[in-house]
Amino acid sequence: MRRLLQILALELAGALAWPVAAWGGDSPPTGRTLGDAQRGALLIAQYQCGACHAIPGIASARGTEGPALAAYGLRSYIAGRVPNRPDLLARWIAQPSALVPLTTMPDMGVPEQDARDMAAWLSEQR
């Protein structure tokens, strides 16, 4: 039983560290806003996030397939599982299935900087 608990503790530690380490970069993310929020709003429209999500402040973003993104910056979790920090939100936008393998959110091929800018805008929504 003790060995099983040790294995579970190691797996949990690895699972919690992986999203940060997998993002890349030389230094660990700090949770601060990492992008240009104004550009992020334009990119959210460009990538047509509103096809699936209702997003106040984004013209024609009236989707109903995904959750509404109103006041997103006040949320505690991304997809109910990942802490809602701008760095992890950017990772989620770029590669959602890397953080939550069975998610229905598609990988849209969003480049890292675009994802950071989109995360910056979403994080500011209160």
Coordinates of C-alpha atoms in Angstrom, one line a residue:
M1 CA 0.0 0.0 0.0
R2 CA 2.8 2.4 0.9
R3 CA 4.5 1.8 -2.5
L4 CA 1.2 2.5 -4.3
L5 CA 0.8 5.8 -2.4
Q6 CA 4.4 6.7 -3.4
I7 CA 3.7 6.0 -7.1
L8 CA 0.5 8.0 -7.0
A9 CA 2.2 11.0 -5.4
L10 CA 5.0 10.9 -8.0
E11 CA 2.4 10.7 -10.8
L12 CA 0.4 13.6 -9.4
A13 CA 3.5 15.7 -9.0
G14 CA 4.4 15.0 -12.6
A15 CA 0.9 15.7 -13.9
L16 CA 0.9 19.1 -12.1
A17 CA 4.3 20.1 -13.4
W18 CA 3.9 18.8 -16.9
P19 CA 1.7 21.6 -18.3
V20 CA 4.2 24.3 -17.2
A21 CA 7.3 22.4 -18.4
A22 CA 5.7 21.3 -21.7
W23 CA 5.0 24.9 -22.7
G24 CA 8.7 25.5 -23.2
G25 CA 10.8 28.5 -22.6
D26 CA 13.8 29.1 -20.4
S27 CA 12.0 30.2 -17.3
P28 CA 8.9 28.9 -15.7
P29 CA 5.7 31.0 -16.3
T30 CA 4.7 33.3 -13.6
G31 CA 0.9 33.5 -14.1
R32 CA 1.1 37.1 -15.2
T33 CA -0.5 38.3 -18.4
L34 CA 1.9 37.2 -21.1
G35 CA 0.5 38.9 -24.2
D36 CA -1.1 41.8 -25.9
A37 CA -4.8 41.8 -24.8
Q38 CA -5.9 44.3 -27.5
R39 CA -4.4 42.0 -30.2
G40 CA -5.9 39.0 -28.4
A41 CA -9.5 40.4 -29.0
L42 CA -8.8 40.6 -32.7
L43 CA -7.3 37.1 -32.8
I44 CA -10.3 35.6 -31.0
A45 CA -12.5 37.0 -33.8
Q46 CA -10.0 35.9 -36.5
Y47 CA -9.8 32.3 -35.2
Q48 CA -13.6 32.3 -35.0
C49 CA -13.8 31.2 -31.4
G50 CA -17.3 32.6 -31.4
A51 CA -18.4 29.8 -33.6
C52 CA -18.5 27.7 -30.5
H53 CA -18.5 30.2 -27.6
A54 CA -20.6 33.2 -26.7
I55 CA -18.0 35.9 -25.9
P56 CA -19.2 39.3 -24.8
G57 CA -17.2 42.1 -26.5
I58 CA -16.4 40.0 -29.6
A59 CA -18.7 40.8 -32.5
S60 CA -20.7 37.8 -33.8
A61 CA -19.4 35.4 -31.0
R62 CA -22.7 33.8 -30.2
G63 CA -21.8 30.1 -30.3
T64 CA -23.5 27.6 -28.0
E65 CA -21.4 24.4 -28.5
G66 CA -18.8 25.4 -26.0
P67 CA -19.2 27.3 -22.7
A68 CA -19.9 31.0 -22.7
L69 CA -16.7 32.9 -21.9
A70 CA -18.3 35.9 -20.0
A71 CA -16.1 37.2 -17.1
Y72 CA -13.5 34.5 -18.0
G73 CA -10.9 36.2 -15.9
L74 CA -12.8 35.4 -12.7
R75 CA -12.9 31.7 -13.3
S76 CA -10.8 29.4 -11.1
Y77 CA -10.3 26.6 -13.7
I78 CA -9.9 26.0 -17.4
A79 CA -12.2 23.2 -18.5
G80 CA -13.0 22.5 -14.9
R81 CA -9.5 20.9 -14.5
V82 CA -6.6 23.2 -15.1
P83 CA -5.8 26.2 -12.9
N84 CA -6.9 29.4 -14.7
R85 CA -3.6 31.2 -15.1
P86 CA -2.7 33.2 -18.3
D87 CA 0.2 30.9 -19.1
L88 CA -1.8 27.8 -18.8
L89 CA -4.7 29.4 -20.6
A90 CA -2.4 30.2 -23.5
R91 CA -1.3 26.5 -23.5
W92 CA -4.9 25.5 -23.5
I93 CA -5.7 27.7 -26.5
A94 CA -2.8 26.4 -28.4
Q95 CA -3.1 22.7 -27.6
P96 CA -6.2 21.9 -25.5
S97 CA -5.8 18.1 -25.9
A98 CA -2.3 18.3 -24.4
L99 CA -3.8 19.5 -21.1
V100 CA -7.1 17.6 -21.2
P101 CA -6.8 14.6 -23.6
L102 CA -10.5 13.9 -24.0
T103 CA -11.6 17.5 -24.4
T104 CA -14.0 18.4 -27.1
M105 CA -12.2 21.7 -27.8
P106 CA -10.3 21.3 -31.0
D107 CA -6.6 22.0 -31.6
M108 CA -6.9 25.0 -33.9
G109 CA -3.2 25.3 -34.7
V110 CA -2.9 28.6 -32.9
P111 CA 0.8 29.7 -32.7
E112 CA 2.2 30.4 -29.2
Q113 CA 2.3 34.2 -29.4
D114 CA -1.3 34.3 -30.7
A115 CA -2.4 32.1 -27.9
R116 CA -0.6 34.3 -25.3
D117 CA -2.4 37.4 -26.7
M118 CA -5.8 35.7 -26.7
A119 CA -5.2 34.5 -23.1
A120 CA -4.2 38.0 -22.1
W121 CA -7.6 39.3 -23.4
L122 CA -9.6 36.6 -21.8
S123 CA -7.8 36.9 -18.5
E124 CA -8.8 40.6 -18.4
Q125 CA -12.5 39.9 -18.7
R126 CA -14.2 40.5 -15.4

